[in-house]
PDB file of C-alpha atoms in Angstrom:
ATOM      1  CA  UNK A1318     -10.899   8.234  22.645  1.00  0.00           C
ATOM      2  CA  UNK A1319     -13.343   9.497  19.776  1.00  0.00           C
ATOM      3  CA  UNK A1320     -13.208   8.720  16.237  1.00  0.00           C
ATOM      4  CA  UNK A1321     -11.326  11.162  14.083  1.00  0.00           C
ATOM      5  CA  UNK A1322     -12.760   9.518  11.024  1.00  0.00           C
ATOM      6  CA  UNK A1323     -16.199   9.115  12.173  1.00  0.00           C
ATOM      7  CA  UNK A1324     -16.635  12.605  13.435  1.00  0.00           C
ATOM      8  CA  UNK A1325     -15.600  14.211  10.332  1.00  0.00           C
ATOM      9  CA  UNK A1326     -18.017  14.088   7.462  1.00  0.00           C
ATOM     10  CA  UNK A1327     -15.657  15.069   4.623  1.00  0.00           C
ATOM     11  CA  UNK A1328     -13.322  12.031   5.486  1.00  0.00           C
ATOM     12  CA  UNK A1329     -16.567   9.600   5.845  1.00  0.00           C
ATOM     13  CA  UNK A1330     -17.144  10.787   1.756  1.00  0.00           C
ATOM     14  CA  UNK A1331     -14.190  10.518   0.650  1.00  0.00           C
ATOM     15  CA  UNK A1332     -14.138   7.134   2.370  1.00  0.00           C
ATOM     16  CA  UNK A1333     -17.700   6.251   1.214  1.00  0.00           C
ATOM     17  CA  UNK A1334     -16.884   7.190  -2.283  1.00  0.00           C
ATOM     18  CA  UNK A1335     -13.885   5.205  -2.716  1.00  0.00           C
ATOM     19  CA  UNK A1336     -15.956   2.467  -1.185  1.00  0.00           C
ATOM     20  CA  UNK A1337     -18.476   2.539  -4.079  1.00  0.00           C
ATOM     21  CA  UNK A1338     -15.956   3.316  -6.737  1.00  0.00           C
ATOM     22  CA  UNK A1339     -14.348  -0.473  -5.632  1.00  0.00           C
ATOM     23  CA  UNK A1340     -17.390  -1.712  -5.452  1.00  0.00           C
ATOM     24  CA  UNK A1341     -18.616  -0.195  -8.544  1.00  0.00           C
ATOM     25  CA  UNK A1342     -16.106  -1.632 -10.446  1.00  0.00           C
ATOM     26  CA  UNK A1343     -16.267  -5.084  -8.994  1.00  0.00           C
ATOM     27  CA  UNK A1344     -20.087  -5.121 -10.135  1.00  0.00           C
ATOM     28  CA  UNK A1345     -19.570  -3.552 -13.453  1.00  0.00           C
ATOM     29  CA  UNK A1346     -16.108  -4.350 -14.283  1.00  0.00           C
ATOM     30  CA  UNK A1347     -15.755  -1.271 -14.932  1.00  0.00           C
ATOM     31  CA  UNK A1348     -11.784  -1.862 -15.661  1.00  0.00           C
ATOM     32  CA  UNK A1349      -8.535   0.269 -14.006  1.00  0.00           C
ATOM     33  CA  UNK A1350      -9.870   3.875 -14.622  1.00  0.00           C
ATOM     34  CA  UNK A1351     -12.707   3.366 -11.522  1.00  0.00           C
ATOM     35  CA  UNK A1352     -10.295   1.361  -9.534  1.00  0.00           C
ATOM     36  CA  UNK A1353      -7.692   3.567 -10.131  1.00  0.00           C
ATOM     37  CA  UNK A1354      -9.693   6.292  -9.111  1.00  0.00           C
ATOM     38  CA  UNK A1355     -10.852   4.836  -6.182  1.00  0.00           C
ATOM     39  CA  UNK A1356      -7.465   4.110  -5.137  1.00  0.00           C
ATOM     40  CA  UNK A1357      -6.639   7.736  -5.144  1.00  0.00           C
ATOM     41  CA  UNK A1358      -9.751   9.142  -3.370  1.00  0.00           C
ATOM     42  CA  UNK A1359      -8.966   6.690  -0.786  1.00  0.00           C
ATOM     43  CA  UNK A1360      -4.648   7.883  -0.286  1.00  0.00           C
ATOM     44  CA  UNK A1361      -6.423  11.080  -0.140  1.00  0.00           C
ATOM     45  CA  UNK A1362      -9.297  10.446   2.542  1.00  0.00           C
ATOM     46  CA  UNK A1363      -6.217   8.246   4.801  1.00  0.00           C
ATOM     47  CA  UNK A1364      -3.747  11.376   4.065  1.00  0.00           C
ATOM     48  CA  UNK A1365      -6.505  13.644   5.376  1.00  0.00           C
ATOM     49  CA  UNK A1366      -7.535  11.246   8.025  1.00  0.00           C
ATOM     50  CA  UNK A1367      -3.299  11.325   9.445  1.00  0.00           C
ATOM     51  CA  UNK A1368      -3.222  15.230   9.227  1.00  0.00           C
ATOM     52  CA  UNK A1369      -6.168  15.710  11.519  1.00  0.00           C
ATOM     53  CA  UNK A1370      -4.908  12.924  14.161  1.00  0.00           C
ATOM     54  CA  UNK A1371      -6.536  10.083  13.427  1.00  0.00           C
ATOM     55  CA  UNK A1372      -4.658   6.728  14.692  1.00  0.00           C
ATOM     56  CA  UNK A1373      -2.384   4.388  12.233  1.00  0.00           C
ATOM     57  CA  UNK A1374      -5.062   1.584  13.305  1.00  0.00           C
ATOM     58  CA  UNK A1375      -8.366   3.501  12.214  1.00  0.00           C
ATOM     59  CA  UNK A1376      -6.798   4.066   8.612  1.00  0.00           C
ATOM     60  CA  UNK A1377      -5.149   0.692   8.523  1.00  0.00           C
ATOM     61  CA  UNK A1378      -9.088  -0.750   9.287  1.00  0.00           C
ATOM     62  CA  UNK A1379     -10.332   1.156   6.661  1.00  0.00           C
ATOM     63  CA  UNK A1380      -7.579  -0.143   4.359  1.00  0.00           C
ATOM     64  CA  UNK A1381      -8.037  -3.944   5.346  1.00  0.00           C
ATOM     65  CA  UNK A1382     -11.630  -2.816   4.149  1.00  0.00           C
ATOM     66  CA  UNK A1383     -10.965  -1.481   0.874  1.00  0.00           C
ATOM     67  CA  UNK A1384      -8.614  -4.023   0.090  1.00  0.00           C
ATOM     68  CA  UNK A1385     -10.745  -7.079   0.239  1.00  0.00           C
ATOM     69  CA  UNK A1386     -13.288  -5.201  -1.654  1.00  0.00           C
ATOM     70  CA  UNK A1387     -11.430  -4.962  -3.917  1.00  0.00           C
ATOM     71  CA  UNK A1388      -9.917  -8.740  -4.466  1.00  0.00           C
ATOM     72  CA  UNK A1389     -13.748  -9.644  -4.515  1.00  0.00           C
ATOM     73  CA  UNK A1390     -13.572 -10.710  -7.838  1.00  0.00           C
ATOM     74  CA  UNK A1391     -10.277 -13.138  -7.350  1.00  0.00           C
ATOM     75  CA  UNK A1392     -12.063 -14.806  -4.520  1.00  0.00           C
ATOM     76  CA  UNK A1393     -15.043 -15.478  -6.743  1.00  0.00           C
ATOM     77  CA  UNK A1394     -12.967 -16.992  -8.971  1.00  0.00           C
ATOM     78  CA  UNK A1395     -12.169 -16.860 -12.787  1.00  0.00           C
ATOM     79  CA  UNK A1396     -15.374 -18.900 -14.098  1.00  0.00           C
ATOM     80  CA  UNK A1397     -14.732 -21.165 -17.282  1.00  0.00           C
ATOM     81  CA  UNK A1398     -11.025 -20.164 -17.875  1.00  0.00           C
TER      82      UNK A1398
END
């Protein structure tokens, strides 16, 4: 069975973007705006992603992805405080 995610380019953006967003914001601390953002482009590349007939575990990959991006700076830990 083929990719539904990997054959479409618009939903490998969106998912590429949100990517960098997260890890923009890691790097930068860039505070909630970019992770906020990054949140949303990424509900709408999975919503996309469902429509067209991709699987529950291709998005839910993706998401396991994003997520521990995203606690990157938890698992680094807090520093002097």
């Amino acid at each position: 069975m083929e990719s539904v995610i990997l054959s479409t380019p618009l939903l490998l953006c969106g998912y590429a973007a949100a990517f960098a967003l997260c890890i923009f914001s890691v790097v930068k601390r860039a505070g909630f705006f970019c992770t906020a953002l990054a949140a949303v482009l990424f509900v709408a590349a999975s919503a996309c992603a469902l429509l067209l007939g991709a699987q529950l575990t291709e998005v839910a990959a993706a998401a396991v992805a994003l997520f521990a991006a995203c606690m990157l700076p938890l698992w680094r830990g807090r520093g002097d405080r």
